mmCIF file of C-alpha atoms and ligand atoms in Angstrom:
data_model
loop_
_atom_site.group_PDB
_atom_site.id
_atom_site.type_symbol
_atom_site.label_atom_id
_atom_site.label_comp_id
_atom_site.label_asym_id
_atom_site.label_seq_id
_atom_site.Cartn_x
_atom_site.Cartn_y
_atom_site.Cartn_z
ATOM 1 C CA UNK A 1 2.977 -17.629 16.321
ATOM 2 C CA UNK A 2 0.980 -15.486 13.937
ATOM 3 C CA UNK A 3 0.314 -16.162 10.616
ATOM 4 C CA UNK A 4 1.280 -13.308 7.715
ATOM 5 C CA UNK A 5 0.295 -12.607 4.398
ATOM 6 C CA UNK A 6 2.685 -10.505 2.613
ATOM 7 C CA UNK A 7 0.998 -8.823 -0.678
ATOM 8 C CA UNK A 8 3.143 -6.471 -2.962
ATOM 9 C CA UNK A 9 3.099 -4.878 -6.421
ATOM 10 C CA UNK A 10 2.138 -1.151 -8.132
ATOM 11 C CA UNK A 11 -0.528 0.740 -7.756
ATOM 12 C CA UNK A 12 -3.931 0.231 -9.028
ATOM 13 C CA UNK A 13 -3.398 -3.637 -9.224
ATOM 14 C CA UNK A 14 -6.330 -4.468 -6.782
ATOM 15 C CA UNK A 15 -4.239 -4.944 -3.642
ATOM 16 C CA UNK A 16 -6.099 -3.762 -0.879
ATOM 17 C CA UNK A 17 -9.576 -4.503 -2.718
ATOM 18 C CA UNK A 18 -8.385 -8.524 -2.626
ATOM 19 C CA UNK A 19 -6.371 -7.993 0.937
ATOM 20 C CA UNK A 20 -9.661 -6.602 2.375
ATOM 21 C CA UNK A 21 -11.693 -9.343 0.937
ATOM 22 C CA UNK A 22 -9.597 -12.134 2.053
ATOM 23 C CA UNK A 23 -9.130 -10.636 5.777
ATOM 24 C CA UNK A 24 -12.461 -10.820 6.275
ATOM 25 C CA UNK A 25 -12.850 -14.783 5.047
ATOM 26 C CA UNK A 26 -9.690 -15.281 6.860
ATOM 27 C CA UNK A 27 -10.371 -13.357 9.835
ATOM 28 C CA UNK A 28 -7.361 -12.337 9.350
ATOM 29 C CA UNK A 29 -6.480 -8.394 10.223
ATOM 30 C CA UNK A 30 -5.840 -6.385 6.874
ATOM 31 C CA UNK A 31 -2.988 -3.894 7.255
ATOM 32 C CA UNK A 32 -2.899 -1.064 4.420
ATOM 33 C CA UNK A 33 0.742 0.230 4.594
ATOM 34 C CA UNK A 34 0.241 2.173 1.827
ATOM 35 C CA UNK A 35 -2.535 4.268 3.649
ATOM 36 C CA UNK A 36 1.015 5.067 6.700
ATOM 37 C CA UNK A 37 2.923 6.281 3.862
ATOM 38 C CA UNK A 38 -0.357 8.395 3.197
ATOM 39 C CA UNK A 39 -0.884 9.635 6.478
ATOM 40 C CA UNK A 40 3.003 10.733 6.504
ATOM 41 C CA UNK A 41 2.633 12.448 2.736
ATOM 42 C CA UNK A 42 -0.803 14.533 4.244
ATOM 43 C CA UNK A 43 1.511 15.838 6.814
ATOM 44 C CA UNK A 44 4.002 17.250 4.576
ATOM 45 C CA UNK A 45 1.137 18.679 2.453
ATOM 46 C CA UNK A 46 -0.483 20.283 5.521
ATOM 47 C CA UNK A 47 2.326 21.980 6.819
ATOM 48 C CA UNK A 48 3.649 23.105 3.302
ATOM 49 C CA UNK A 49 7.132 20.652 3.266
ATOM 50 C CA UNK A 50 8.227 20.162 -0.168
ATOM 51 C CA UNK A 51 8.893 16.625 -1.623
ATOM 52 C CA UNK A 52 12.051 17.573 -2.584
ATOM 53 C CA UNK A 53 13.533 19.337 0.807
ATOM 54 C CA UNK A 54 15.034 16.250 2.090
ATOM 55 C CA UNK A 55 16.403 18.351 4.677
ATOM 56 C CA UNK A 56 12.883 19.710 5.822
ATOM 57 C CA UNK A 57 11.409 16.246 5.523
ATOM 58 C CA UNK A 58 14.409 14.670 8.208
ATOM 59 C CA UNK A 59 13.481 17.889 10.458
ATOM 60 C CA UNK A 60 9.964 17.075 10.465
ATOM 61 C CA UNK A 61 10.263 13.473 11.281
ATOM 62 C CA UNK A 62 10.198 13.719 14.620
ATOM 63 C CA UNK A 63 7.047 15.387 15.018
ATOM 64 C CA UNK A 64 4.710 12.906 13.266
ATOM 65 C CA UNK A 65 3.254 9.642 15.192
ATOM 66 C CA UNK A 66 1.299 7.567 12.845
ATOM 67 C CA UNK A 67 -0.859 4.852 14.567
ATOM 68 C CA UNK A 68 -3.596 2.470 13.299
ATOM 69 C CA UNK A 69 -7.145 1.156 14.753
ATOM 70 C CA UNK A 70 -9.212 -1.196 13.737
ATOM 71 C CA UNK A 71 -13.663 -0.847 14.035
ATOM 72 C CA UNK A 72 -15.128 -3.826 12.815
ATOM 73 C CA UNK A 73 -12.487 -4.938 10.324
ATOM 74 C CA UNK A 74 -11.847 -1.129 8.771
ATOM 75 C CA UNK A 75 -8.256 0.358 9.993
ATOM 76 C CA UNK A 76 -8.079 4.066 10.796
ATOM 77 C CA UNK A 77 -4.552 5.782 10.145
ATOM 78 C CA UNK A 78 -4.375 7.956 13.348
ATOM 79 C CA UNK A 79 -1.971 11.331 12.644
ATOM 80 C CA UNK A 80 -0.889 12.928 15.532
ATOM 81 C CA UNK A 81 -3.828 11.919 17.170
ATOM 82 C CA UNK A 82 -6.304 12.805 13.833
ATOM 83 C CA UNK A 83 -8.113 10.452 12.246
ATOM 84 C CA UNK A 84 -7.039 11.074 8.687
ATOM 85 C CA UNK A 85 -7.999 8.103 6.829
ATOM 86 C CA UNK A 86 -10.771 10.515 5.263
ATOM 87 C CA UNK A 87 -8.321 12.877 3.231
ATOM 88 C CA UNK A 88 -5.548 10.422 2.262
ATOM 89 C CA UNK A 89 -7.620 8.977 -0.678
ATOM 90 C CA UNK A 90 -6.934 11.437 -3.083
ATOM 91 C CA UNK A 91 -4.020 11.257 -6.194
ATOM 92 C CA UNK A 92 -2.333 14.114 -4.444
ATOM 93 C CA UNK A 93 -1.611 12.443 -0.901
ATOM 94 C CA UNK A 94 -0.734 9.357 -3.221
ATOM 95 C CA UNK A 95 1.419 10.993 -5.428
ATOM 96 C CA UNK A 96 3.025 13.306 -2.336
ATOM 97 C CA UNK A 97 3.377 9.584 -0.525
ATOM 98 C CA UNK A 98 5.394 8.289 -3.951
ATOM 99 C CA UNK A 99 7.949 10.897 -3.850
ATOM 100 C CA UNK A 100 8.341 11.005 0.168
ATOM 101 C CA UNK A 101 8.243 7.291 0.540
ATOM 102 C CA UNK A 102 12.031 7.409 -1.162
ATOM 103 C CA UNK A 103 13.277 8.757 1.795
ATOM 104 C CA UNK A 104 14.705 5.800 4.673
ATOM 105 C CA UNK A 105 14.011 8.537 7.332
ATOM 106 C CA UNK A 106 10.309 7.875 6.566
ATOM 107 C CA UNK A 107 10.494 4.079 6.093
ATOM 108 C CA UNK A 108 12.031 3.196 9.076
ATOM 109 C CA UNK A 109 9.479 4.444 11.526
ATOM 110 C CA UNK A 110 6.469 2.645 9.314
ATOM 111 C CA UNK A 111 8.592 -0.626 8.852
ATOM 112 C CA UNK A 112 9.281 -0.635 12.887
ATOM 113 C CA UNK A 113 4.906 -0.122 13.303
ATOM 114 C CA UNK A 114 4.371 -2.908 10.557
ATOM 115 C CA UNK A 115 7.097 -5.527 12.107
ATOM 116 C CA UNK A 116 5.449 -4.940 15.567
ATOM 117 C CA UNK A 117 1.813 -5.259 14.229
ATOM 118 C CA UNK A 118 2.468 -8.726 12.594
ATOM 119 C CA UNK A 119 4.736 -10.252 15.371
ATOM 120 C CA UNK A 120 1.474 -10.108 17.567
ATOM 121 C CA UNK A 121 -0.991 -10.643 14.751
ATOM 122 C CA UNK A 122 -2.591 -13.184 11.916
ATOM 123 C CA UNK A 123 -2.357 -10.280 9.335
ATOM 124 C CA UNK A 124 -2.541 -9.812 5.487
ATOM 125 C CA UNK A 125 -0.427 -6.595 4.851
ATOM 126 C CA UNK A 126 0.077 -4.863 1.571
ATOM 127 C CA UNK A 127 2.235 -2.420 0.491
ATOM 128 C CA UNK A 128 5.390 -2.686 -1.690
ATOM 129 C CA UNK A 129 8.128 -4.000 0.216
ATOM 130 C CA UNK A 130 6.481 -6.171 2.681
ATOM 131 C CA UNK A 131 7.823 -9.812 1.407
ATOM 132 C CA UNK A 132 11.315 -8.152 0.577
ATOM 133 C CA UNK A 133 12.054 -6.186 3.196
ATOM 134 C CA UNK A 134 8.952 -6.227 6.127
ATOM 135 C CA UNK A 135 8.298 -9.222 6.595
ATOM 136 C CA UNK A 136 10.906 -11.127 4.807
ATOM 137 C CA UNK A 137 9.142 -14.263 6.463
ATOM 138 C CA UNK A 138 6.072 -14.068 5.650
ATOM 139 C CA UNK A 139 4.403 -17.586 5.756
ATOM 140 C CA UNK A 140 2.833 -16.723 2.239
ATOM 141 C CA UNK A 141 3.718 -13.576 -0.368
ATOM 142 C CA UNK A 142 2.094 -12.419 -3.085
ATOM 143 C CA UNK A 143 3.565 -10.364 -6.040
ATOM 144 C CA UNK A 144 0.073 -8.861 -7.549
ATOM 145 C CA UNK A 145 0.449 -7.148 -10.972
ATOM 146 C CA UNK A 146 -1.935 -5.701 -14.121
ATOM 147 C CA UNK A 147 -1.081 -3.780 -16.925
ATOM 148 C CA UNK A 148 -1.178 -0.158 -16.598
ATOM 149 C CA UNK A 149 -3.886 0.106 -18.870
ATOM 150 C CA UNK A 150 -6.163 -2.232 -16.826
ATOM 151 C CA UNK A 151 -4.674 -0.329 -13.641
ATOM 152 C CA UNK A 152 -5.229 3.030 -15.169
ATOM 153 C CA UNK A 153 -9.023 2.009 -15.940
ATOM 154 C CA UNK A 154 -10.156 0.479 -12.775
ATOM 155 C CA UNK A 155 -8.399 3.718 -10.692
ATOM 156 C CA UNK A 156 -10.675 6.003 -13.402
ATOM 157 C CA UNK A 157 -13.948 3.873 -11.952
ATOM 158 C CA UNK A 158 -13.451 3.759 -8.661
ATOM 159 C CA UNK A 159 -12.727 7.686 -8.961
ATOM 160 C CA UNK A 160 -16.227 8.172 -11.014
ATOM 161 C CA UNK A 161 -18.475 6.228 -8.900
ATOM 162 C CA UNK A 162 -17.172 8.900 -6.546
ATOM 163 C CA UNK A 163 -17.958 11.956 -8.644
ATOM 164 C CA UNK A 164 -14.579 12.932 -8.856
ATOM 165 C CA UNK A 165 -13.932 14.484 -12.630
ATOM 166 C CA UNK A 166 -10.964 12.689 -14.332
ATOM 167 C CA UNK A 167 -8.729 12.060 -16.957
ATOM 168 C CA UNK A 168 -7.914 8.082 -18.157
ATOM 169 C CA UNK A 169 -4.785 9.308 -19.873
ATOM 170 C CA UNK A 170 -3.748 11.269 -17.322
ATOM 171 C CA UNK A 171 -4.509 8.841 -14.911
ATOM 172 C CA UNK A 172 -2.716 5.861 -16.723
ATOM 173 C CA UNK A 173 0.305 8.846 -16.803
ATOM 174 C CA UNK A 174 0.740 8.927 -13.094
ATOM 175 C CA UNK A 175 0.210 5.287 -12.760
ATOM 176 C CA UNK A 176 3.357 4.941 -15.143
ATOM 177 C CA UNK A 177 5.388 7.841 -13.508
ATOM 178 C CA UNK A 178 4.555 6.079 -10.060
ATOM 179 C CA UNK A 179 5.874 3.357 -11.335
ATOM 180 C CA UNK A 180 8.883 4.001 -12.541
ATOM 181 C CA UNK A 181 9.252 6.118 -8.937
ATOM 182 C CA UNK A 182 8.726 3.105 -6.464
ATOM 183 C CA UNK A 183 10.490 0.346 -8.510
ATOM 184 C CA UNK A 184 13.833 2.661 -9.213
ATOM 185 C CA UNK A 185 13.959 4.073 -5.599
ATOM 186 C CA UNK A 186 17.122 3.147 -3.803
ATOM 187 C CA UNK A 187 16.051 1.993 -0.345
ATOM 188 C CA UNK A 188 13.013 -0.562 -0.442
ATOM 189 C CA UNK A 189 12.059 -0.240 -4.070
ATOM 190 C CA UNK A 190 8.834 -2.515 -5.479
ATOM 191 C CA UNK A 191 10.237 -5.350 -6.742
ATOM 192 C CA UNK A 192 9.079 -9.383 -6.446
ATOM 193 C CA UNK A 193 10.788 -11.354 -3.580
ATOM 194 C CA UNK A 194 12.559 -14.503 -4.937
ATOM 195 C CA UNK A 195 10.099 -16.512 -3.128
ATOM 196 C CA UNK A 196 6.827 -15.083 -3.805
ATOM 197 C CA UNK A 197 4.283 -16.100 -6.003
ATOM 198 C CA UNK A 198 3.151 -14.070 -9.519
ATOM 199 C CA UNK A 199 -0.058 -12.868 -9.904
ATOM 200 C CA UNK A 200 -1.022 -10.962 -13.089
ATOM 201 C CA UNK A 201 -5.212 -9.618 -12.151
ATOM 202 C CA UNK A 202 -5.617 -7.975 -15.593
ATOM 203 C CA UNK A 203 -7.695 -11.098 -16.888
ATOM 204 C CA UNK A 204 -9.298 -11.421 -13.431
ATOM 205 C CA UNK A 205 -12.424 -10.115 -11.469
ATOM 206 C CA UNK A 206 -12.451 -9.733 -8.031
ATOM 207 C CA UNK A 207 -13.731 -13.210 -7.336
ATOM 208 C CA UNK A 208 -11.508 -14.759 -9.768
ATOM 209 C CA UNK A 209 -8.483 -13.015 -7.781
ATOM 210 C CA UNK A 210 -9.973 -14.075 -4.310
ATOM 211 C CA UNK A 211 -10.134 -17.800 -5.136
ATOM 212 C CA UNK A 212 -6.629 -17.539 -6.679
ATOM 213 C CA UNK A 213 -4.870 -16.423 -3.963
ATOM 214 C CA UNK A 214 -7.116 -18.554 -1.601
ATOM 215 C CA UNK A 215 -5.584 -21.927 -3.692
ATOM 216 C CA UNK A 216 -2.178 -20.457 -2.824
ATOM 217 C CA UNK A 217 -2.931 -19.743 0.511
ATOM 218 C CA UNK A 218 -4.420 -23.493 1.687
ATOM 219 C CA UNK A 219 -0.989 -24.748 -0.431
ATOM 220 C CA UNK A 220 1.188 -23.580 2.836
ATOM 221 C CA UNK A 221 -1.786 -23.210 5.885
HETATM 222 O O1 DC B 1 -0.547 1.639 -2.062
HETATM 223 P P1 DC B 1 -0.736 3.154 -2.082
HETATM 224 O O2 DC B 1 -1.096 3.703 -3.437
HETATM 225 O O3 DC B 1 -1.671 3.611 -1.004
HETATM 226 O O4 DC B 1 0.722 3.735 -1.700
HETATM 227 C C1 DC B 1 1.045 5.096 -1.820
HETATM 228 C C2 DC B 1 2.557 5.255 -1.986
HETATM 229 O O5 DC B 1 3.228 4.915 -0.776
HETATM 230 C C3 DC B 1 3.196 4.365 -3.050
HETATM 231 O O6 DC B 1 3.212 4.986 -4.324
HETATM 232 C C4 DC B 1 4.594 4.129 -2.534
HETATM 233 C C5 DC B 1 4.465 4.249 -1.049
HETATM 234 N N1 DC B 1 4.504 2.955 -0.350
HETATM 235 C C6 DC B 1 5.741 2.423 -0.089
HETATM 236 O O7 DC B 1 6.758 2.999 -0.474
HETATM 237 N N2 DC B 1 5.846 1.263 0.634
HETATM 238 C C7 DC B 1 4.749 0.615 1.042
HETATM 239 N N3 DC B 1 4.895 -0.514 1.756
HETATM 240 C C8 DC B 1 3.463 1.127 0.750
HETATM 241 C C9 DC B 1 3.376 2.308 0.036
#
C-alpha cells in the first residue's frame, strides 16, 4: 500500500516549496497538480481557445494528453509529447489555469492521472482538491494557508530573483481574484477537508514549515 500526502490551500502559500522539500527527506515522490492544470491552460493559450468558450474548451479536450516524468526528484509535465514545464511558470498560464480549471471536462482527466499515480506510489501531492476530492484517503492532509499579503510578497520575490518586472499590488490583486475563483467554483472548489490539519505559514520560514508538517506527519506514520 502506498503512503499519500495530501497538501491543499491558495496560491502563493508555499505549497510546492514545502511539498518539494519534504519529498526529498521523505523520499517520497512530489506530485505538482497544479503544474497539469498548467500544462492544460498553455494549450488553450497556444491554440488561441478562450477561457470563456466552454464549448471550444469541451471540443478541445480530446486532443490534449498530459503526462508526468520524474529526473532525479524534478517532475516534467509532458503536453502532447512537449516538455512544457519551462513555459507554465508564468501569471498568465496560472491565471489561464484558474479560469479553465472550473470546468469538470478538464478535472476529470487530471483527477483520473493523479488517482492512478498515488495508488502505485508513496507520494506528497498538492493542488487544491486533493484531500477533498483526489485522494479523499489520504493517510495525512494538509490545509496550508497565509495571508494574501504574505502570499502576494513572497510571489513578488520569487518573480524578482528572476528578473521578471512586477507589481506587489497588482500581484496581491490576482492572488485575491484567484482566490475568490478557486474557492467559489462549483465542481472541486479549494476548501479544507473536515479531516485535515490547519496550517497558517505567514509567521513561518521554510524550515519552520518543514518541521511542522514533519511533527504531523510522524503523528500517523
Ligand atoms: O497551484 P498552481 O498555482 O500551480 O495552480 C494553478 C491553478 O490551477 C489554480 O489557480 C487552480 C488550478 N488547480 C486546481 O483547480 N486544482 C488543483 N488540484 C491544482 C490547481
Amino acid at each position: 500500500m502506498s503512503f499519500n500526502i495530501a497538501i491543499d490551500g491558495p496560491a502563493g502559500a508555499g505549497k510546492s516549496t514545502i511539498a518539494k522539500q519534504l519529498a526529498k527527506e521523505l523520499g517520497f515522490v512530489y506530485v505538482d497538480t497544479g503544474a497539469m492544470y498548467r500544462a492544460f491552460a498553455y494549450y488553450f493559450l497556444t491554440n488561441n481557445i478562450s477561457a470563456a468558450d466552454e464549448a471550444a474548451i469541451a471540443a478541445a479536450c480530446p486532443n490534449v494528453t498530459i503526462s508526468l516524468t520524474y529526473e532525479d526528484g524534478v517532475q516534467n509535465v509532458w503536453l502532447n509529447g512537449e516538455n512544457v514545464s519551462g513555459f507554465i511558470r508564468n501569471e498568465e498560464v496560472g491565471n489561464m489555469a484558474s479560469a479553465t480549471s472550473v470546468y469538470p471536462v478538464v478535472r476529470t482527466k487530471l483527477v483520473e492521472l493523479q488517482q492512478e499515480l498515488a495508488k502505485t506510489t508513496d507520494v506528497i501531492m498538492d493542488g487544491r482538491d486533493i484531500g477533498t476530492v483526489v485522494l479523499p484517503n489520504a493517510d495525512v492532509k494538509i490545509y496550508m494557508t497565509a495571508s494574501s499579503t504574505v502570499r502576494a510578497k513572497r510571489r513578488f520575490d520569487e518573480l524578482v530573483a528572476k528578473g521578471v518586472e512586477c507589481d506587489l499590488d497588482e500581484i496581491e490583486k490576482d492572488i485575491i481574484e484567484r482566490d475568490y475563483r478557486d474557492m467559489n467554483r462549483e465542481t472541486s472548489p479549494l476548501k479544507k477537508a473536515d479531516d485535515a490539519y490547519e496550517l497558517d505559514t505567514s509567521e513561518l520560514d521554510i524550515d519552520g514549515v518543514v518541521n511542522a508538517m514533519k511533527e504531523i506527519i510522524e503523528k500517523v506514520r
